[in-house]
Amino acid sequence: MDKKKLRYQIPILVGFALLYVALGVFIYLKFTVRVAYERSDGLKAKSIELDEYLPFDDNSQTVTIDTDLKLESDLPVIDGAAALYPVFSGFVGSTYPEASVVFDGTDFEANSALKMNNTRSAYQEVVDGTADIVFCAYPSDEQLQYAKDNGVELVFEPIGQEAFVFIVNENNPVDGLTSEQVRDIYSGKITDWSEVGGTPGPIVAISRNEGSGSQSTMIRFMNGQKIKDNHNLLLGKGIAFSFRFYVENITNYGGIKLLALDGVEPTKENIRNGTYPSTSYFYAVYRADNDNPNVPILIDWILSDEGQYVVEANGYVGIN
Amino acid sequence: MKDKHFYIALIVIGLIGIIGISLLLGYTLKLKEKASIITIITTENW
């Protein structure tokens, strides 16, 4: 009797266990893998590498210029966005003494005149007075409010231009969107790729953290429409935003493509001739009451032909 | 195997499975919070 029962009991138990294993494998392959790669060395290696753009390194990818401006003392402390790091590293490499940059192999030390703490920290530092000039996209409302709350007036000097771009997986059949479609996607009015000429499937409109340069730019791009929280991150196919040079060159990610916007590709030429519809200035930002005599000198140099050469040679578009 | 043992084995396997799946889902959601924009897009299966 027991042997007869065993004949069906054991397969049921094994089948039941295998069902759970199969469910676990399915969840892992479908959802977990999609976000787990963040921790892999391969993708970590693709975040910005400070040592690849050091201003005085022989193998640096940062382009500098020989110039008569040689700052020796009262060196303005420089910081800014990761996307602009090659540019402001180029300014420092052109005009600062080599000893002013102190890099410990992974990060800049506290006494270094060049730092790279990204947009959120940079804005805080310039308001607090621990950085003299920061190079960033226009700030968020919160960052402006932080300056106001501290009684600080900030000066925003445009020093170059960059395309604000939208990116998708390279296998996504959609090659371009209109500005209106992008706003409708991020406000939740368009939710499926088939509505914009793509393969049917939910759209994941991915945002960045508040206060980052690209998030602040996206909020302005939305023209007052609220960005809808997207909770479909594990199921849909994504669209995201960033800045052209950061995506194409600094991070050098494979597997993604930049979308044309209103039929115009985000190329350097189209930024320069003004046809790409979402072009943003980036700024040298400093306190209006900063009394370091080299701040205006450095700003004037950045706006000169030599400074603008450094902007262009490092992959961005100048303002002239 | 007695019926009683069979059902106990079913319940134990079920509980282990549910706990395992819950842990995997929790881990996935935790990773999701830290995943970068480009990570998600580049790892999509098209």
Coordinates of C-alpha atoms in Angstrom, one line a residue:
Chain A
M1 CA 0.0 0.0 0.0
D2 CA 2.8 2.4 1.1
K3 CA 4.8 1.5 -2.0
K4 CA 1.9 2.3 -4.2
K5 CA 1.4 5.7 -2.6
L6 CA 5.1 6.4 -2.9
R7 CA 4.9 6.0 -6.6
Y8 CA 2.9 9.2 -6.8
Q9 CA 3.9 11.0 -3.6
I10 CA 7.6 11.3 -4.5
P11 CA 7.0 12.8 -8.0
I12 CA 4.5 15.2 -6.5
L13 CA 7.0 16.4 -3.9
V14 CA 9.8 16.6 -6.4
G15 CA 7.6 18.4 -8.9
F16 CA 6.5 20.8 -6.2
A17 CA 10.1 21.6 -5.3
L18 CA 11.0 22.0 -9.0
L19 CA 8.1 24.4 -9.5
Y20 CA 9.6 26.7 -6.9
V21 CA 13.1 26.4 -8.3
A22 CA 11.7 27.2 -11.8
L23 CA 9.8 30.2 -10.4
G24 CA 13.0 31.4 -8.7
V25 CA 15.1 31.1 -11.9
F26 CA 12.4 32.9 -13.8
I27 CA 12.3 35.8 -11.4
Y28 CA 16.1 36.0 -11.4
L29 CA 16.5 36.0 -15.1
K30 CA 13.6 38.3 -15.8
F31 CA 13.9 40.8 -13.1
T32 CA 17.0 40.4 -10.8
V33 CA 19.6 40.3 -13.6
R34 CA 18.3 43.5 -14.9
V35 CA 19.3 45.5 -11.9
A36 CA 22.0 43.2 -10.4
Y37 CA 24.6 44.1 -13.0
E38 CA 24.9 47.5 -11.2
R39 CA 27.2 45.7 -8.8
S40 CA 29.4 44.0 -11.4
D41 CA 32.9 45.1 -12.0
G42 CA 32.2 45.6 -15.7
L43 CA 29.6 48.3 -15.1
K44 CA 31.5 49.9 -12.1
A45 CA 34.4 50.3 -14.5
K46 CA 32.2 52.4 -16.8
S47 CA 31.5 55.1 -14.3
I48 CA 33.7 58.1 -14.6
E49 CA 37.3 57.4 -13.8
L50 CA 38.9 60.5 -12.3
D51 CA 42.4 59.3 -13.1
E52 CA 41.7 59.2 -16.8
Y53 CA 41.1 62.9 -16.9
L54 CA 43.7 64.2 -14.5
P55 CA 45.0 67.6 -15.7
F56 CA 48.7 66.9 -15.5
D57 CA 48.9 63.2 -16.3
D58 CA 50.8 62.3 -19.4
N59 CA 48.1 59.8 -20.4
S60 CA 45.2 62.0 -19.5
Q61 CA 42.3 62.3 -21.9
T62 CA 41.8 65.9 -20.9
V63 CA 43.0 68.5 -23.4
T64 CA 44.8 71.5 -22.2
I65 CA 46.3 74.5 -23.9
D66 CA 49.6 76.5 -23.5
T67 CA 48.6 79.9 -22.3
D68 CA 50.2 83.0 -20.8
L69 CA 47.8 82.8 -17.8
K70 CA 49.7 81.1 -15.1
L71 CA 47.9 81.3 -11.7
E72 CA 50.4 80.8 -8.8
S73 CA 48.5 81.9 -5.6
D74 CA 45.0 82.4 -4.4
L75 CA 44.0 79.5 -6.6
P76 CA 40.2 79.2 -6.9
V77 CA 39.0 75.8 -5.6
I78 CA 37.3 74.2 -8.6
D79 CA 34.5 71.5 -8.4
G80 CA 31.6 70.5 -10.5
A81 CA 29.5 67.9 -12.3
A82 CA 31.0 64.6 -13.5
A83 CA 29.8 65.3 -17.0
L84 CA 31.9 68.4 -17.1
Y85 CA 34.9 67.1 -15.3
P86 CA 37.1 66.8 -18.4
V87 CA 36.4 70.5 -19.2
F88 CA 37.3 72.0 -15.8
S89 CA 40.2 69.6 -15.4
G90 CA 41.3 71.1 -18.7
F91 CA 41.0 74.7 -17.3
V92 CA 43.1 73.6 -14.3
G93 CA 45.7 71.8 -16.4
S94 CA 46.1 75.0 -18.5
T95 CA 46.3 77.6 -15.9
Y96 CA 47.2 76.1 -12.5
P97 CA 50.6 74.8 -11.1
E98 CA 50.9 71.1 -11.1
A99 CA 51.4 70.9 -7.3
S100 CA 47.9 72.4 -6.8
V101 CA 46.2 69.1 -7.7
V102 CA 46.5 66.4 -5.1
F103 CA 45.1 63.0 -6.1
D104 CA 45.5 59.9 -3.9
G105 CA 44.8 57.4 -6.6
T106 CA 41.0 57.2 -6.1
D107 CA 40.0 60.8 -5.2
F108 CA 41.2 64.3 -4.8
E109 CA 42.5 65.2 -1.3
A110 CA 41.1 68.0 0.8
N111 CA 43.9 70.4 0.0
S112 CA 43.6 69.9 -3.8
A113 CA 42.5 73.0 -5.9
L114 CA 40.7 70.6 -8.2
K115 CA 37.9 68.3 -6.9
M116 CA 35.0 66.4 -8.5
N117 CA 32.1 65.9 -6.1
N118 CA 29.3 66.1 -8.6
T119 CA 26.5 68.6 -9.0
R120 CA 24.7 68.2 -5.7
S121 CA 27.7 68.6 -3.5
A122 CA 29.2 71.2 -5.8
Y123 CA 26.3 73.6 -5.4
Q124 CA 26.4 73.1 -1.6
E125 CA 30.2 73.8 -1.6
V126 CA 30.0 77.0 -3.6
V127 CA 27.2 78.3 -1.3
D128 CA 29.2 77.2 1.8
G129 CA 32.3 78.8 0.5
T130 CA 34.4 75.6 0.4
A131 CA 34.6 75.8 -3.5
D132 CA 35.2 79.0 -5.4
I133 CA 33.9 78.1 -8.8
V134 CA 31.7 75.1 -9.7
F135 CA 30.9 74.0 -13.2
C136 CA 27.4 72.6 -13.5
A137 CA 24.1 72.6 -15.3
Y138 CA 21.5 75.1 -14.0
P139 CA 20.5 74.2 -10.4
S140 CA 17.3 72.8 -9.1
D141 CA 14.8 75.0 -7.2
E142 CA 16.0 73.4 -4.0
Q143 CA 19.6 74.4 -4.7
L144 CA 18.6 77.9 -5.5
Q145 CA 16.6 78.0 -2.3
Y146 CA 19.6 76.7 -0.3
A147 CA 21.6 79.7 -1.6
K148 CA 18.8 82.1 -0.7
D149 CA 18.4 80.6 2.7
N150 CA 22.1 81.2 3.3
G151 CA 21.9 84.8 2.0
V152 CA 24.2 83.9 -0.9
E153 CA 23.9 85.4 -4.3
L154 CA 25.2 83.2 -7.0
V155 CA 26.6 84.3 -10.4
F156 CA 25.9 82.0 -13.3
E157 CA 28.3 82.6 -16.2
P158 CA 27.4 80.4 -19.3
I159 CA 30.6 78.9 -20.6
G160 CA 29.4 76.3 -23.1
Q161 CA 26.5 74.3 -24.5
E162 CA 25.5 70.7 -24.4
A163 CA 22.6 68.6 -25.8
F164 CA 20.2 67.2 -23.3
V165 CA 19.6 63.8 -24.8
F166 CA 17.1 60.9 -24.5
I167 CA 18.5 57.3 -24.6
V168 CA 17.0 53.9 -25.2
N169 CA 18.4 50.4 -25.6
E170 CA 20.1 50.0 -29.0
N171 CA 17.7 47.3 -30.0
N172 CA 14.6 49.5 -29.4
P173 CA 13.2 50.2 -32.9
V174 CA 12.3 53.7 -32.0
D175 CA 14.9 56.2 -33.3
G176 CA 13.4 59.5 -32.4
L177 CA 10.6 61.2 -30.5
T178 CA 9.0 64.6 -30.6
S179 CA 9.5 66.9 -27.5
E180 CA 5.7 66.5 -26.9
Q181 CA 5.9 62.7 -27.0
V182 CA 8.8 62.8 -24.4
R183 CA 6.7 65.1 -22.2
D184 CA 3.7 62.8 -22.6
I185 CA 5.8 59.8 -21.7
Y186 CA 7.3 61.3 -18.6
S187 CA 3.9 62.7 -17.5
G188 CA 2.3 59.3 -17.9
K189 CA 0.0 60.1 -20.8
I190 CA 1.9 57.8 -23.1
T191 CA 2.6 54.4 -21.5
D192 CA 3.3 52.0 -24.3
W193 CA 6.0 51.9 -27.0
S194 CA 3.4 51.1 -29.6
E195 CA 2.0 54.6 -29.2
V196 CA 5.2 56.1 -30.5
G197 CA 5.9 53.6 -33.3
G198 CA 7.7 51.0 -31.3
T199 CA 7.2 47.4 -30.3
P200 CA 4.2 46.9 -28.0
G201 CA 5.3 46.9 -24.4
P202 CA 5.2 49.2 -21.4
I203 CA 7.5 52.2 -21.3
V204 CA 9.6 52.8 -18.2
A205 CA 10.4 56.5 -18.0
I206 CA 13.5 56.5 -15.8
S207 CA 14.4 59.6 -13.8
R208 CA 17.4 60.5 -11.8
N209 CA 17.8 61.7 -8.2
E210 CA 16.6 65.2 -7.2
G211 CA 19.3 67.8 -7.5
S212 CA 21.4 66.1 -10.2
G213 CA 22.1 68.3 -13.2
S214 CA 20.2 66.1 -15.6
Q215 CA 17.1 65.8 -13.3
S216 CA 17.0 69.6 -12.9
T217 CA 17.3 70.0 -16.7
M218 CA 14.5 67.4 -17.2
I219 CA 12.2 69.3 -14.9
R220 CA 12.7 72.4 -16.9
F221 CA 12.2 70.4 -20.2
M222 CA 8.8 69.3 -18.9
N223 CA 7.5 72.9 -19.0
G224 CA 5.6 72.6 -15.8
Q225 CA 4.2 69.1 -16.3
K226 CA 4.8 66.9 -13.4
I227 CA 7.1 63.9 -13.9
K228 CA 5.1 60.9 -12.9
D229 CA 6.6 58.3 -10.6
N230 CA 7.3 55.1 -12.5
H231 CA 6.8 51.9 -10.6
N232 CA 7.2 49.6 -13.6
L233 CA 11.0 49.5 -13.5
L234 CA 11.2 45.8 -13.6
L235 CA 8.8 45.1 -16.4
G236 CA 9.0 47.7 -19.1
K237 CA 11.5 48.9 -21.6
G238 CA 13.3 52.0 -20.6
I239 CA 13.9 55.6 -21.8
A240 CA 16.2 57.8 -19.8
F241 CA 18.0 61.2 -20.2
S242 CA 21.4 62.5 -19.8
F243 CA 23.9 64.8 -21.5
R244 CA 25.4 63.9 -24.9
F245 CA 29.1 63.9 -24.2
Y246 CA 28.7 62.2 -20.9
V247 CA 26.8 59.3 -22.5
E248 CA 28.8 59.0 -25.7
N249 CA 32.3 59.6 -24.5
I250 CA 32.9 59.7 -20.7
T251 CA 31.0 56.7 -19.8
N252 CA 31.4 55.1 -23.2
Y253 CA 28.5 52.7 -22.6
G254 CA 27.6 50.2 -25.2
G255 CA 24.1 49.0 -25.9
I256 CA 22.3 52.3 -25.9
K257 CA 21.4 54.8 -28.6
L258 CA 20.6 58.5 -28.5
L259 CA 17.2 59.5 -29.9
A260 CA 16.6 62.2 -32.4
L261 CA 14.4 64.9 -30.9
D262 CA 11.8 66.5 -33.2
G263 CA 13.7 64.9 -36.1
V264 CA 17.1 66.3 -35.2
E265 CA 20.1 64.2 -34.1
P266 CA 21.9 65.4 -31.0
T267 CA 25.3 66.0 -32.7
K268 CA 27.8 68.7 -32.0
E269 CA 27.0 70.4 -35.3
N270 CA 23.3 70.5 -34.5
I271 CA 24.0 72.0 -31.0
R272 CA 26.2 74.6 -32.6
N273 CA 23.8 75.6 -35.4
G274 CA 20.9 75.7 -32.9
T275 CA 18.7 73.1 -34.6
Y276 CA 18.7 70.5 -31.8
P277 CA 15.7 71.5 -29.7
S278 CA 17.0 70.7 -26.3
T279 CA 20.3 72.4 -25.8
S280 CA 21.4 73.6 -22.4
Y281 CA 24.1 76.0 -21.3
F282 CA 26.4 74.9 -18.6
Y283 CA 27.8 77.4 -16.2
A284 CA 30.7 78.6 -14.1
V285 CA 29.0 79.4 -10.8
Y286 CA 30.5 81.5 -8.1
R287 CA 29.4 83.6 -5.2
A288 CA 28.8 87.3 -6.1
D289 CA 30.7 88.2 -2.9
N290 CA 33.7 86.0 -3.6
D291 CA 36.8 88.2 -3.1
N292 CA 39.4 85.9 -4.6
P293 CA 41.0 88.1 -7.2
N294 CA 41.7 85.1 -9.5
V295 CA 38.0 84.2 -9.9
P296 CA 37.2 87.0 -12.4
I297 CA 40.6 86.5 -14.1
L298 CA 39.9 82.8 -14.6
I299 CA 36.3 83.4 -15.7
D300 CA 37.6 85.9 -18.3
W301 CA 40.1 83.4 -19.5
I302 CA 37.5 80.7 -19.8
L303 CA 35.4 83.0 -22.0
S304 CA 38.4 83.9 -24.1
D305 CA 39.4 82.0 -27.3
E306 CA 41.8 79.9 -25.3
G307 CA 39.3 78.9 -22.7
Q308 CA 36.7 78.2 -25.3
Y309 CA 39.2 76.0 -27.2
V310 CA 39.5 73.9 -24.0
V311 CA 35.7 73.6 -23.9
E312 CA 35.6 72.5 -27.6
A313 CA 38.6 70.3 -27.5
N314 CA 37.1 68.3 -24.5
G315 CA 34.1 67.5 -26.5
Y316 CA 31.6 70.2 -25.7
V317 CA 30.3 73.2 -27.7
G318 CA 31.5 76.7 -26.8
I319 CA 29.1 79.7 -26.4
N320 CA 30.5 81.7 -29.3
Chain B
M1 CA 5.1 7.2 3.3
K2 CA 2.1 7.9 5.4
D3 CA -0.3 10.6 4.3
K4 CA 0.7 12.6 7.4
H5 CA 4.3 12.6 6.4
F6 CA 3.5 13.4 2.8
Y7 CA 1.5 16.5 3.8
I8 CA 4.2 17.6 6.2
A9 CA 6.8 17.3 3.4
L10 CA 4.5 19.3 1.1
I11 CA 4.1 22.1 3.7
V12 CA 7.9 22.2 4.4
I13 CA 8.8 22.4 0.7
G14 CA 6.1 25.1 0.3
L15 CA 7.4 27.1 3.2
I16 CA 11.0 26.9 2.0
G17 CA 9.9 27.9 -1.5
I18 CA 7.9 30.9 -0.3
I19 CA 10.7 32.1 1.9
G20 CA 13.2 31.6 -1.0
I21 CA 11.1 33.5 -3.5
S22 CA 10.4 36.3 -1.0
L23 CA 14.1 36.7 -0.3
L24 CA 14.8 36.8 -4.0
L25 CA 12.1 39.4 -4.6
G26 CA 13.3 41.5 -1.7
Y27 CA 16.9 41.4 -2.9
T28 CA 15.7 42.4 -6.4
L29 CA 13.7 45.3 -5.1
K30 CA 16.7 46.4 -3.0
L31 CA 19.0 46.3 -6.0
K32 CA 16.4 48.2 -8.0
E33 CA 16.7 51.2 -5.7
K34 CA 20.4 51.5 -6.5
A35 CA 20.3 50.6 -10.2
S36 CA 21.5 53.4 -12.5
I37 CA 19.6 54.7 -15.5
I38 CA 21.9 53.2 -18.0
T39 CA 22.3 49.9 -16.2
I40 CA 18.6 49.2 -16.6
I41 CA 18.5 50.2 -20.3
T42 CA 21.6 48.3 -21.3
T43 CA 20.5 45.1 -19.6
E44 CA 17.0 45.1 -21.2
N45 CA 16.2 41.9 -23.1
W46 CA 14.9 42.9 -26.5

